[in-house]
Tab-separated table of C-alpha atoms in Angstrom:
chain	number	residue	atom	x	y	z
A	1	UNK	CA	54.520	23.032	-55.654
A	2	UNK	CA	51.888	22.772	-58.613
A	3	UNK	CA	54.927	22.138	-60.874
A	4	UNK	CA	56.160	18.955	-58.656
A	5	UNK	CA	52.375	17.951	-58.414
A	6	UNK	CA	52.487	18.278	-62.201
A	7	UNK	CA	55.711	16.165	-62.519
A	8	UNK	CA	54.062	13.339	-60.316
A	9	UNK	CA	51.000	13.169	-62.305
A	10	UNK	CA	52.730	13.389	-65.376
A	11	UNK	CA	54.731	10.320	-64.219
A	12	UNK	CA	51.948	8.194	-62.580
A	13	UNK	CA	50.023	8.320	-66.003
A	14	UNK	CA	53.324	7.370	-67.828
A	15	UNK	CA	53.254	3.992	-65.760
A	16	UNK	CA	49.393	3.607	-65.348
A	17	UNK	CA	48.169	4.470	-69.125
A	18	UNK	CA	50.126	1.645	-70.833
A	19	UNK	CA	49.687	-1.072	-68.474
A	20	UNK	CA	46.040	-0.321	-67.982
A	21	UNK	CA	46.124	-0.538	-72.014
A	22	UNK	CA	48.041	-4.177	-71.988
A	23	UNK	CA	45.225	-5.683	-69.271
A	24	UNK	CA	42.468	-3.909	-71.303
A	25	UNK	CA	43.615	-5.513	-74.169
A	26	UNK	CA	44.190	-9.424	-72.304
A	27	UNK	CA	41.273	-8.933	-70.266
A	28	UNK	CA	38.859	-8.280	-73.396
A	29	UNK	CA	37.981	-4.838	-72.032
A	30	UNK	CA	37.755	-3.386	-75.515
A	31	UNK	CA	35.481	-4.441	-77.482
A	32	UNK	CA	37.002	-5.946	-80.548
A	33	UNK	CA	39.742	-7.471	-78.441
A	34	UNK	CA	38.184	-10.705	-78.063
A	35	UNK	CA	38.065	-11.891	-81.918
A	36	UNK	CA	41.817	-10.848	-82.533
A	37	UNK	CA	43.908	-13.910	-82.975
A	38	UNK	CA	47.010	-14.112	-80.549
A	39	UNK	CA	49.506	-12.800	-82.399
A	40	UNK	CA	47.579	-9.396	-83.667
A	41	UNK	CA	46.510	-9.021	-80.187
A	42	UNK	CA	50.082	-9.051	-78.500
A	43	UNK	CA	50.911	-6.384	-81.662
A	44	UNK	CA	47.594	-4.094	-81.372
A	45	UNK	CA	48.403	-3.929	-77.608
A	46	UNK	CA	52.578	-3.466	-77.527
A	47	UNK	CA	52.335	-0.791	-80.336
A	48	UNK	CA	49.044	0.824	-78.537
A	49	UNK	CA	50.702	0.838	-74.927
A	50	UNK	CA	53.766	2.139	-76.729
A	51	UNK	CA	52.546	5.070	-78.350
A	52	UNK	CA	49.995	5.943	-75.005
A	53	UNK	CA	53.783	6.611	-73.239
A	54	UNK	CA	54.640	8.903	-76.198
A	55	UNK	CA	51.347	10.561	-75.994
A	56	UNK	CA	51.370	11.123	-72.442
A	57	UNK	CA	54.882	12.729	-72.409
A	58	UNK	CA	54.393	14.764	-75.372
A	59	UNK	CA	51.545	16.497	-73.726
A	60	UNK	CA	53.490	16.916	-70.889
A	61	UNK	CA	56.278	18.365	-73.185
A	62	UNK	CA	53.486	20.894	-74.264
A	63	UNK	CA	52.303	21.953	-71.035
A	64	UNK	CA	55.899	22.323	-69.902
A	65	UNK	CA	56.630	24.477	-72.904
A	66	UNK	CA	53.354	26.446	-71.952
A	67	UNK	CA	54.825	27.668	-68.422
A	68	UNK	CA	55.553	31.141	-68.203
A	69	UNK	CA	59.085	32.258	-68.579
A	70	UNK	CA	61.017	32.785	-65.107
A	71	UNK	CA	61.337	36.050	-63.591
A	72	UNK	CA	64.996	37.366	-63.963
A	73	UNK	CA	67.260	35.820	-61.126
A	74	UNK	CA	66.941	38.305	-58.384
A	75	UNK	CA	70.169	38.975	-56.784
A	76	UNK	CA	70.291	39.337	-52.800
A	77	UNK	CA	69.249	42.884	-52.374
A	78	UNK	CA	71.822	43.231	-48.998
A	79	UNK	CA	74.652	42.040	-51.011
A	80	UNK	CA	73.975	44.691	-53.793
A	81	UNK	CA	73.836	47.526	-51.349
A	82	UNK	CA	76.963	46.649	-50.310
A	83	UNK	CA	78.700	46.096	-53.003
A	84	UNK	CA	76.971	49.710	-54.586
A	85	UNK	CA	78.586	50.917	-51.499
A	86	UNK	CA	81.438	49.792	-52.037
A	87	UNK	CA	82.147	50.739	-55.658
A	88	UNK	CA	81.069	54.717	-54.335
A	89	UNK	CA	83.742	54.711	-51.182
A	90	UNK	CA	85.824	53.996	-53.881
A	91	UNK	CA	84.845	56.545	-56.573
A	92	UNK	CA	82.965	58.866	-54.342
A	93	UNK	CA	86.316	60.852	-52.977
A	94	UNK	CA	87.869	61.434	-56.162
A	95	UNK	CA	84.654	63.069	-57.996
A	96	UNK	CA	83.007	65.027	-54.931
A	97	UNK	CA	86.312	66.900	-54.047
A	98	UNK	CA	88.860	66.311	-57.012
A	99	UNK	CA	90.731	70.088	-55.970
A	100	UNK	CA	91.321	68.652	-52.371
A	101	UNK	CA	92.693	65.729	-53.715
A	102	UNK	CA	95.373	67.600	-55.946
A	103	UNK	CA	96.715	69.335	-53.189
A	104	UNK	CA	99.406	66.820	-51.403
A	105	UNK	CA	99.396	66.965	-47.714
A	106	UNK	CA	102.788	65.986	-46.254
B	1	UNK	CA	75.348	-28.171	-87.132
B	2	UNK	CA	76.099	-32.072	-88.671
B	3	UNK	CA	74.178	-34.651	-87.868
B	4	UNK	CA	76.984	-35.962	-86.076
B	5	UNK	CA	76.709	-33.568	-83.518
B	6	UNK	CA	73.577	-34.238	-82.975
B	7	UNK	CA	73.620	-37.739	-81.825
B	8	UNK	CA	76.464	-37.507	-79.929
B	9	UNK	CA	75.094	-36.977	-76.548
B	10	UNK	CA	78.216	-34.702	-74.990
B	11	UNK	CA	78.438	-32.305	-77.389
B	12	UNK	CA	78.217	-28.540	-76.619
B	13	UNK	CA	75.291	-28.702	-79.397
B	14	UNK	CA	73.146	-31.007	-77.742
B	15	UNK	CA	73.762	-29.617	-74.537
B	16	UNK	CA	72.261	-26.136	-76.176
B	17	UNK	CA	69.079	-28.241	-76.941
B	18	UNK	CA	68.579	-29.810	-73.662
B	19	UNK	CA	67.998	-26.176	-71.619
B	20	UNK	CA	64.527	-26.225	-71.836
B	21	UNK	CA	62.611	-23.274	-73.763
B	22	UNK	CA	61.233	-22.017	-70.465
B	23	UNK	CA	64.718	-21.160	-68.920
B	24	UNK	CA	65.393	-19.014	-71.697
B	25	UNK	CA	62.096	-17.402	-71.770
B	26	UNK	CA	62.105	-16.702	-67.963
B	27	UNK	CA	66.081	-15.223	-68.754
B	28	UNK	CA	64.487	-12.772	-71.910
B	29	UNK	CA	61.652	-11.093	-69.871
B	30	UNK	CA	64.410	-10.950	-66.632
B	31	UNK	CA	66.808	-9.032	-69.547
B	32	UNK	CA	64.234	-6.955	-70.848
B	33	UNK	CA	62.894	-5.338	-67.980
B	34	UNK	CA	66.375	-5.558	-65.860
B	35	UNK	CA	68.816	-4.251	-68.304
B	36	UNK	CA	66.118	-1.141	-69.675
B	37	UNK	CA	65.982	0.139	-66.129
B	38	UNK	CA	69.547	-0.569	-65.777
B	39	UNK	CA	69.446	2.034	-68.509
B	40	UNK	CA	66.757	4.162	-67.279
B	41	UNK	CA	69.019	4.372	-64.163
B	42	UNK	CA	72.135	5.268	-65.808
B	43	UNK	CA	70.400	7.995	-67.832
B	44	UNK	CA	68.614	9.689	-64.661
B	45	UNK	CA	71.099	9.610	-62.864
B	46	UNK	CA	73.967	10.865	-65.407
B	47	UNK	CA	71.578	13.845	-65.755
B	48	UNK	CA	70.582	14.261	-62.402
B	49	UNK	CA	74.415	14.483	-61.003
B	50	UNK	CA	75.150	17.232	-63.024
B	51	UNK	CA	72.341	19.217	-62.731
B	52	UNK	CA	72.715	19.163	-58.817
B	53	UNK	CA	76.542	20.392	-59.639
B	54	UNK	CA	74.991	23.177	-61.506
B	55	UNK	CA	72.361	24.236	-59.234
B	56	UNK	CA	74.837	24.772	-56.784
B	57	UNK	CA	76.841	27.201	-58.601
B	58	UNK	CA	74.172	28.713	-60.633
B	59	UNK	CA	71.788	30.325	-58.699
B	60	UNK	CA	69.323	30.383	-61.743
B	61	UNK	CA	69.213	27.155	-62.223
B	62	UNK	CA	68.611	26.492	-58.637
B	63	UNK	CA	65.566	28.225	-58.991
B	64	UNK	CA	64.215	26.149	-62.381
B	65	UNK	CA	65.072	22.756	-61.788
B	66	UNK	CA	62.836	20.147	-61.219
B	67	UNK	CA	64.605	16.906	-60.520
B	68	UNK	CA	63.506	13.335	-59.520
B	69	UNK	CA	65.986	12.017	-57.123
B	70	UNK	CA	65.755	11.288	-53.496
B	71	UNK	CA	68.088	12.812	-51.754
B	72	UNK	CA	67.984	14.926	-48.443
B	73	UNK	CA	65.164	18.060	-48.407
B	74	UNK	CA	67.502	20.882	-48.468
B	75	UNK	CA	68.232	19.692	-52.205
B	76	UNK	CA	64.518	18.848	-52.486
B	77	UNK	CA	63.979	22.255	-51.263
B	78	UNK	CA	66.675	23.633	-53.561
B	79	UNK	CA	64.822	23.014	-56.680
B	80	UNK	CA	61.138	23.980	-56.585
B	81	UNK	CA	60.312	25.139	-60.150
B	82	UNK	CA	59.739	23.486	-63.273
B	83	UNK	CA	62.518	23.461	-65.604
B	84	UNK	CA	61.384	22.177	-69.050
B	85	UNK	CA	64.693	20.810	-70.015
B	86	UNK	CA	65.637	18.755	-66.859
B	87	UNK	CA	62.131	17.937	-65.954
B	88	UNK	CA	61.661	16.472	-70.189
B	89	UNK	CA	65.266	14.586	-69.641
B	90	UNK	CA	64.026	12.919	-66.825
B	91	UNK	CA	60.792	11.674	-68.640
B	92	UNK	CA	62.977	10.776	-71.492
B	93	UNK	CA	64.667	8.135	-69.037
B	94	UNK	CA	61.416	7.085	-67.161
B	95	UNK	CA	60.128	6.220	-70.675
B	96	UNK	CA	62.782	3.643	-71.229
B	97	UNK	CA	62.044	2.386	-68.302
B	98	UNK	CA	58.369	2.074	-68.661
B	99	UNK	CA	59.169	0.305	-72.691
B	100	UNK	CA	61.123	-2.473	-70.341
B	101	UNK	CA	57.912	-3.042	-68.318
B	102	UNK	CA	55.188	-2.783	-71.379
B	103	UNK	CA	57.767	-5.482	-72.822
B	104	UNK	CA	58.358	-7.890	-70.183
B	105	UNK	CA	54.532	-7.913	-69.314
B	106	UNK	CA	53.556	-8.675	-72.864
B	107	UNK	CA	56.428	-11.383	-72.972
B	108	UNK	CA	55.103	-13.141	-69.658
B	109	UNK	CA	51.276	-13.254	-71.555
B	110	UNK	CA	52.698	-15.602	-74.001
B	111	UNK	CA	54.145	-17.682	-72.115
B	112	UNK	CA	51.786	-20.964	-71.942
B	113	UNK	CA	52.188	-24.241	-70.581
B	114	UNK	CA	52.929	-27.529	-72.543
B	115	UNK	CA	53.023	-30.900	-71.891
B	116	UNK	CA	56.172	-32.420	-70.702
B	117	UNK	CA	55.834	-34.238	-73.798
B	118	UNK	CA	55.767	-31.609	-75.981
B	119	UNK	CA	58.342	-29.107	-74.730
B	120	UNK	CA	61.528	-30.351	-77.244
B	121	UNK	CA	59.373	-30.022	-79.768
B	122	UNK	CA	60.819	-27.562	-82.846
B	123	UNK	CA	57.994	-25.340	-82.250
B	124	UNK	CA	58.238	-24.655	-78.593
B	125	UNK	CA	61.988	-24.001	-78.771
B	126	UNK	CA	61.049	-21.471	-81.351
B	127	UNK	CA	58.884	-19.676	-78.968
B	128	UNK	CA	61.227	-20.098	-76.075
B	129	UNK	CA	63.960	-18.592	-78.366
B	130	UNK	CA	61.549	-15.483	-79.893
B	131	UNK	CA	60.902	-14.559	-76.064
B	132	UNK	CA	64.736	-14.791	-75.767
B	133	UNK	CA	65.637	-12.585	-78.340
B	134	UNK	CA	62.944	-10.170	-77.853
B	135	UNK	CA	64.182	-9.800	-74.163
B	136	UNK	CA	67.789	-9.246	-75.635
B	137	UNK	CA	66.452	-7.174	-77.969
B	138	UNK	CA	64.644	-4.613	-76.061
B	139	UNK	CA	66.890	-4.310	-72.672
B	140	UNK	CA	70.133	-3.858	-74.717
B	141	UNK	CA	68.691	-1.392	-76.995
B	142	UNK	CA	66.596	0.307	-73.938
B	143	UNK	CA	70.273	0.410	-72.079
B	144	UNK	CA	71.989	2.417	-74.814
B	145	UNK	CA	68.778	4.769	-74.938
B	146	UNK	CA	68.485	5.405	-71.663
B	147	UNK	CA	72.638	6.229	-71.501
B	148	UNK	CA	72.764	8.553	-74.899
B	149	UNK	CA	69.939	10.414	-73.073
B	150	UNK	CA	71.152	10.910	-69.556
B	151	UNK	CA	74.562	11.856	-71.256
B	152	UNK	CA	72.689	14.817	-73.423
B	153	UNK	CA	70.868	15.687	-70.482
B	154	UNK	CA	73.801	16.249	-68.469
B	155	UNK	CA	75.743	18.670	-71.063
B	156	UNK	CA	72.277	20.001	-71.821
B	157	UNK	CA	71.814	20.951	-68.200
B	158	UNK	CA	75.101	22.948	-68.474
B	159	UNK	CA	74.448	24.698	-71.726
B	160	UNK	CA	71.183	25.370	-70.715
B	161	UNK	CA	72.354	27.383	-67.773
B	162	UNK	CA	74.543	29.935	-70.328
B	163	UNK	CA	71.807	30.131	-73.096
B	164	UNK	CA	67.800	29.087	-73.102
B	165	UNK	CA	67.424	29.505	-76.517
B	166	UNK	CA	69.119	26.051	-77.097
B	167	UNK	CA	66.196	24.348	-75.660
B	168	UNK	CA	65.000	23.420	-78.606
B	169	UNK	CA	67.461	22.217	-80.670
B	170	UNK	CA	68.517	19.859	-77.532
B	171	UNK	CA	64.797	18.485	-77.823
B	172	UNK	CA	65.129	17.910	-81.099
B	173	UNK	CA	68.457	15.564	-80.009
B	174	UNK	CA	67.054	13.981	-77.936
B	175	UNK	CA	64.036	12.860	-79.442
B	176	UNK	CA	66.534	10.901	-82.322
B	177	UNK	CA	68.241	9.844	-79.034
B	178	UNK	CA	65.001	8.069	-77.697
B	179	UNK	CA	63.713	6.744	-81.029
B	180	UNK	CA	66.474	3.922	-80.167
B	181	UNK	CA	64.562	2.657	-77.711
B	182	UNK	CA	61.655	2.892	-79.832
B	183	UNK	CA	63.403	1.071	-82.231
B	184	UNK	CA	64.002	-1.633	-80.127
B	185	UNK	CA	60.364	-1.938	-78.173
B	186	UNK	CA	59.110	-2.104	-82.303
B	187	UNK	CA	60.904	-4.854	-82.944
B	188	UNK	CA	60.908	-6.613	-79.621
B	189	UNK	CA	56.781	-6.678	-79.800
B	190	UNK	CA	56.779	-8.144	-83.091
B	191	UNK	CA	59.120	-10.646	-82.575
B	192	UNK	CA	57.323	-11.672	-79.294
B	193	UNK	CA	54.441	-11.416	-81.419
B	194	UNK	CA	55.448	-14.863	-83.355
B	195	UNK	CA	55.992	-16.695	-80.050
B	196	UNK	CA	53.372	-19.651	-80.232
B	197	UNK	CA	53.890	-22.471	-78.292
B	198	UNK	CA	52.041	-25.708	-79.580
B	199	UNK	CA	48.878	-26.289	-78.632
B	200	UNK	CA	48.109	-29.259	-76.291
């Protein structure tokens, strides 16, 4: 479950990163925010929220990419047996006794 | 448009000039944030359909996938480990959802009130127009986004299953895929950016 807690972290700092960056930015939280005229604030806080998204998912990318590869796929260890058993009721007469098998009983 | 037009007082031109800049700034933040989840939707879901289908008959995907979707547990329960590829599609998706929001909160800062008297005037249209069109702007381009990337998420998901070294070339994809949307957000901002109604 660490991986869906990841996933859920990963996507509640996608949504709170740039909006906390847009009120920061309105609400004069930084500190040169309050001398920018309208129009380079409402462009210093789209492009900054903007590229906070990209940040956050490439790290996320990153420590996806970082997982450890998955164990082979493990097949059902009752189904093998069987089918192993299977494939030697098959073969298993002819190579144990091949001289019995020559011999034709009528 | 002649003059003619414009004194007439039935024409289709004048009737253009009459909607006030307000309706069509309330209509470009409703398009940008309603048509890029539109998108968003489209894209996760696109992806998500076909990566249940192939959990289901590949049992090693079963084991990988990590999917957002909200269906009943035994699904949930179905996919319990991080698969890069889905998990990076679905992020893809979210993030053109999340451009729609950044967008339509930045439009609804600039909106300010004028006086009645004031709200024909050539430069208020303008900014009820630049909301407009960045609206337009970033939900259409946010809808194609979010559709290219659910659609190379969902033939991803399947080629993924046959061969993991692909991963990366897919990324690589999908990344030009979701530099549309970028696109758009860019040029949505700035245009917003212009949007100055008069002052009082």
């Amino acid at each position: 479950m660490e991986v869906m807690s990841k996933f859920l972290i990963a996507s509640a700092f996608m949504w709170t990163v740039p909006i906390a960056v847009l009120y920061g930015f309105n609400h004069n939280f930084f500190p040169g925010s309050a001398s920018l005229s309208q129009e380079a604030l409402t462009l210093w806080s789209g492009i900054l929220a903007v590229i906070s998204v990209n940040v956050v998912i490439v790290l996320y990318i990153i420590s996806a990419m970082k997982e450890p590869p998955l164990e082979k796929h493990e097949p059902d260890p009752r189904f093998v047996a069987d089918a192993k058993a299977s494939i030697k009721q098959q073969l298993g007469p002819t190579e144990v006794d091949p001289s019995s098998d020559r011999a034709k009983q009528e | 448009m002649d003059s003619t037009m414009v004194t007439s007082s039935s024409s289709w031109g004048q009737a253009l000039l009459r909607i006030s800049p307000y309706t069509f700034s309330a209509i470009g933040i409703a398009i940008s944030i309603g048509v890029s989840v539109l998108g968003a939707a489209w894209g996760i879901y696109i992806t998500g359909s076909s990566l249940i289908g192939a959990a289901i008959k590949a049992p090693r995907i079963t084991s990988k996938n990590l999917i957002r979707c909200y269906l009943s547990p035994l699904t949930v329960f179905a996919v319990i480990k991080l698969w890069a590829v889905a998990a990076t599609f679905v992020i893809f998706c979210e993030a053109v959802a999340i451009y729609g929001v950044i967008v339509a909160i930045i439009l609804q800062t600039k909106l300010d009130s004028v006086p009645k008297s004031k709200m024909y005037d050539p430069e208020s249209m303008r900014a009820g127009y630049a909301i407009f069109a960045s609206g337009i702007i970033v939900g259409f381009a946010n809808l194609v986004c979010g559709l290219c990337v659910g659609i190379i998420g969902s033939s991803c998901a399947l080629s993924d299953a046959q061969n993991s070294t692909l991963f990366v070339k897919i990324l690589v994809i999908e990344i030009f895929g979701s530099a549309l949307g970028l696109f758009g957000v860019i040029v949505g901002i700035i245009m917003s950016a212009q949007a100055t109604w008069p002052t009082k």
